């Protein structure tokens, strides 16, 4: 009975662990399908960052010291910034060997991502813990003045990426469209 109780108490860790491992394995399987392809490289980066985000997100809900949990929460937002950046790069490059954007645009996009990701580690995005749950985890935090900038960046990267993938799929010839879906 102790084994079942222990398994029940840690099922979330098991589920998160399986998802993280599967995500990373999928990323590497795709990458090794064509190591020169920008689509495959950006998908691998996206997959690894999804795994990092999943790990940090899991840790942020564990009953640990509040200062440590708040730092993990900030690093979770940091990883989200890079995860959506790689999603956007994946959408730009899909299904080609190269990203196909001018270098200046990539440099500006990368610089903006660096700036936003560094802001997530400061009180400008998350100021402080607002409340703590009875379990000892962070229930809510006070947003800083730069939170709307982070949120707008994240929303735009995701929406642009989804629209690009949809347009590329709809504009593809029938053979490619069937392959994409």
Tab-separated table of C-alpha atoms in Angstrom:
chain	number	residue	atom	x	y	z
A	1	UNK	CA	0.000	0.000	0.000
A	2	UNK	CA	2.910	2.348	0.714
A	3	UNK	CA	4.114	1.923	-2.847
A	4	UNK	CA	0.733	2.986	-4.252
A	5	UNK	CA	0.576	5.944	-1.874
A	6	UNK	CA	4.076	7.000	-2.868
A	7	UNK	CA	3.244	6.616	-6.567
A	8	UNK	CA	0.060	8.639	-6.139
A	9	UNK	CA	1.986	11.437	-4.417
A	10	UNK	CA	4.606	11.612	-7.179
A	11	UNK	CA	2.468	10.955	-10.254
A	12	UNK	CA	2.894	14.549	-11.381
A	13	UNK	CA	6.691	14.210	-11.331
A	14	UNK	CA	6.413	10.984	-13.315
A	15	UNK	CA	4.078	12.581	-15.874
A	16	UNK	CA	6.256	15.681	-16.256
A	17	UNK	CA	9.373	13.517	-16.543
A	18	UNK	CA	7.834	11.387	-19.295
A	19	UNK	CA	6.677	14.448	-21.248
A	20	UNK	CA	10.081	16.139	-20.915
A	21	UNK	CA	11.979	13.042	-22.030
A	22	UNK	CA	9.611	12.468	-24.946
A	23	UNK	CA	9.920	16.103	-26.034
A	24	UNK	CA	13.719	16.011	-26.019
A	25	UNK	CA	13.845	12.651	-27.809
A	26	UNK	CA	11.426	13.936	-30.467
A	27	UNK	CA	13.577	17.040	-30.925
A	28	UNK	CA	16.709	14.968	-31.484
A	29	UNK	CA	14.941	12.498	-33.793
A	30	UNK	CA	13.792	15.390	-35.979
A	31	UNK	CA	17.203	17.070	-35.815
A	32	UNK	CA	19.105	13.961	-36.870
A	33	UNK	CA	16.708	13.574	-39.806
A	34	UNK	CA	18.562	16.489	-41.449
A	35	UNK	CA	21.209	18.216	-39.328
A	36	UNK	CA	21.730	20.971	-41.910
A	37	UNK	CA	18.090	22.076	-42.014
A	38	UNK	CA	17.179	25.300	-40.203
A	39	UNK	CA	13.726	23.837	-39.601
A	40	UNK	CA	15.219	20.839	-37.832
A	41	UNK	CA	17.694	22.953	-35.841
A	42	UNK	CA	15.049	25.400	-34.657
A	43	UNK	CA	12.695	22.538	-33.795
A	44	UNK	CA	15.424	20.981	-31.662
A	45	UNK	CA	16.009	24.316	-29.912
A	46	UNK	CA	12.281	24.687	-29.364
A	47	UNK	CA	12.008	21.127	-28.008
A	48	UNK	CA	14.885	21.553	-25.559
A	49	UNK	CA	13.436	24.856	-24.348
A	50	UNK	CA	9.983	23.302	-23.927
A	51	UNK	CA	11.648	20.667	-21.738
A	52	UNK	CA	13.468	23.348	-19.728
A	53	UNK	CA	10.240	25.326	-19.345
A	54	UNK	CA	8.395	22.181	-18.205
A	55	UNK	CA	11.058	21.462	-15.619
A	56	UNK	CA	11.106	25.017	-14.278
A	57	UNK	CA	7.330	25.239	-14.320
A	58	UNK	CA	7.129	22.007	-12.305
A	59	UNK	CA	9.698	23.306	-9.820
A	60	UNK	CA	7.893	26.625	-9.425
A	61	UNK	CA	4.882	24.783	-7.973
A	62	UNK	CA	6.840	22.792	-5.427
A	63	UNK	CA	6.868	23.801	-1.760
A	64	UNK	CA	10.407	25.180	-1.542
A	65	UNK	CA	11.822	28.315	0.042
A	66	UNK	CA	9.808	31.269	-1.273
A	67	UNK	CA	12.889	33.202	-2.435
A	68	UNK	CA	14.025	30.153	-4.413
A	69	UNK	CA	10.537	29.569	-5.803
A	70	UNK	CA	10.344	33.217	-6.912
A	71	UNK	CA	13.720	32.909	-8.659
A	72	UNK	CA	12.476	29.738	-10.384
A	73	UNK	CA	9.331	31.613	-11.447
A	74	UNK	CA	11.468	34.344	-13.019
A	75	UNK	CA	13.651	31.760	-14.785
A	76	UNK	CA	10.450	30.125	-16.041
A	77	UNK	CA	9.511	33.387	-17.776
A	78	UNK	CA	13.100	33.666	-19.044
A	79	UNK	CA	12.851	30.204	-20.630
A	80	UNK	CA	9.416	31.020	-22.084
A	81	UNK	CA	10.921	34.008	-23.884
A	82	UNK	CA	13.505	31.817	-25.583
A	83	UNK	CA	11.037	28.996	-26.204
A	84	UNK	CA	8.670	31.257	-28.145
A	85	UNK	CA	11.619	32.843	-29.958
A	86	UNK	CA	12.643	29.406	-31.246
A	87	UNK	CA	9.018	28.662	-32.104
A	88	UNK	CA	8.961	31.837	-34.195
A	89	UNK	CA	12.252	30.906	-35.903
A	90	UNK	CA	10.838	27.440	-36.561
A	91	UNK	CA	7.755	29.002	-38.170
A	92	UNK	CA	9.914	31.298	-40.328
A	93	UNK	CA	12.124	28.419	-41.501
A	94	UNK	CA	9.448	25.734	-41.940
A	95	UNK	CA	9.872	23.636	-44.143
A	96	UNK	CA	13.123	24.941	-45.586
A	97	UNK	CA	16.847	24.474	-45.112
A	98	UNK	CA	17.344	28.162	-44.207
A	99	UNK	CA	15.415	30.622	-42.084
A	100	UNK	CA	15.127	32.983	-45.020
A	101	UNK	CA	15.067	36.256	-43.107
A	102	UNK	CA	17.522	39.095	-43.640
A	103	UNK	CA	20.368	39.056	-41.119
A	104	UNK	CA	19.470	42.522	-39.862
A	105	UNK	CA	15.947	41.316	-39.053
A	106	UNK	CA	17.323	38.273	-37.235
A	107	UNK	CA	19.742	40.508	-35.346
A	108	UNK	CA	16.950	42.891	-34.289
A	109	UNK	CA	14.639	40.019	-33.330
A	110	UNK	CA	17.444	38.320	-31.386
A	111	UNK	CA	18.403	41.557	-29.614
A	112	UNK	CA	14.802	42.200	-28.640
A	113	UNK	CA	14.526	38.640	-27.301
A	114	UNK	CA	17.720	39.045	-25.255
A	115	UNK	CA	16.376	42.297	-23.815
A	116	UNK	CA	12.979	40.856	-22.910
A	117	UNK	CA	14.473	37.669	-21.470
A	118	UNK	CA	16.825	39.667	-19.242
A	119	UNK	CA	13.927	41.865	-18.115
A	120	UNK	CA	12.100	38.740	-16.899
A	121	UNK	CA	14.857	38.227	-14.334
A	122	UNK	CA	14.277	41.662	-12.790
A	123	UNK	CA	11.538	43.276	-10.685
A	124	UNK	CA	10.463	45.122	-13.832
A	125	UNK	CA	8.473	42.038	-14.891
A	126	UNK	CA	7.703	40.380	-11.546
A	127	UNK	CA	8.092	42.685	-8.554
A	128	UNK	CA	7.439	40.434	-5.582
A	129	UNK	CA	5.390	37.575	-4.185
A	130	UNK	CA	1.859	38.688	-3.379
A	131	UNK	CA	0.451	35.606	-1.656
A	132	UNK	CA	1.452	32.116	-0.614
A	133	UNK	CA	-0.839	29.098	-0.766
A	134	UNK	CA	-1.508	26.900	2.288
A	135	UNK	CA	0.811	24.295	0.703
A	136	UNK	CA	3.675	26.788	0.805
A	137	UNK	CA	3.835	27.606	-2.888
A	138	UNK	CA	3.540	30.991	-4.578
A	139	UNK	CA	-0.146	31.663	-5.232
A	140	UNK	CA	0.310	35.057	-6.894
A	141	UNK	CA	2.928	37.678	-7.675
A	142	UNK	CA	2.802	41.418	-8.269
A	143	UNK	CA	3.516	42.293	-11.888
A	144	UNK	CA	6.096	44.942	-12.630
A	145	UNK	CA	5.798	47.782	-15.126
A	146	UNK	CA	7.464	45.765	-17.918
A	147	UNK	CA	5.057	42.803	-17.675
A	148	UNK	CA	2.868	44.181	-20.522
A	149	UNK	CA	5.959	44.373	-22.757
A	150	UNK	CA	6.801	40.744	-21.980
A	151	UNK	CA	3.183	39.673	-22.504
A	152	UNK	CA	2.856	41.579	-25.791
A	153	UNK	CA	6.139	40.127	-27.082
A	154	UNK	CA	5.109	36.593	-26.140
A	155	UNK	CA	1.668	37.005	-27.684
A	156	UNK	CA	3.032	38.470	-30.904
A	157	UNK	CA	5.721	35.803	-31.331
A	158	UNK	CA	3.148	33.046	-30.829
A	159	UNK	CA	0.479	34.584	-33.072
A	160	UNK	CA	2.944	35.368	-35.862
A	161	UNK	CA	4.341	31.834	-35.633
A	162	UNK	CA	0.900	30.219	-35.799
A	163	UNK	CA	-0.212	32.432	-38.704
A	164	UNK	CA	3.002	31.683	-40.612
A	165	UNK	CA	2.577	27.931	-40.138
A	166	UNK	CA	-1.079	28.082	-41.196
A	167	UNK	CA	-0.332	30.191	-44.279
A	168	UNK	CA	2.551	27.953	-45.325
A	169	UNK	CA	0.356	24.886	-44.914
A	170	UNK	CA	-2.591	26.394	-46.825
A	171	UNK	CA	-0.353	27.651	-49.661
A	172	UNK	CA	1.507	24.364	-50.032
A	173	UNK	CA	0.753	22.027	-52.899
A	174	UNK	CA	-1.516	19.066	-52.088
A	175	UNK	CA	1.333	16.603	-51.565
A	176	UNK	CA	3.184	18.875	-49.148
A	177	UNK	CA	-0.025	19.955	-47.387
A	178	UNK	CA	-0.894	16.313	-46.657
A	179	UNK	CA	2.630	15.800	-45.332
A	180	UNK	CA	2.416	18.901	-43.103
A	181	UNK	CA	-0.879	17.828	-41.588
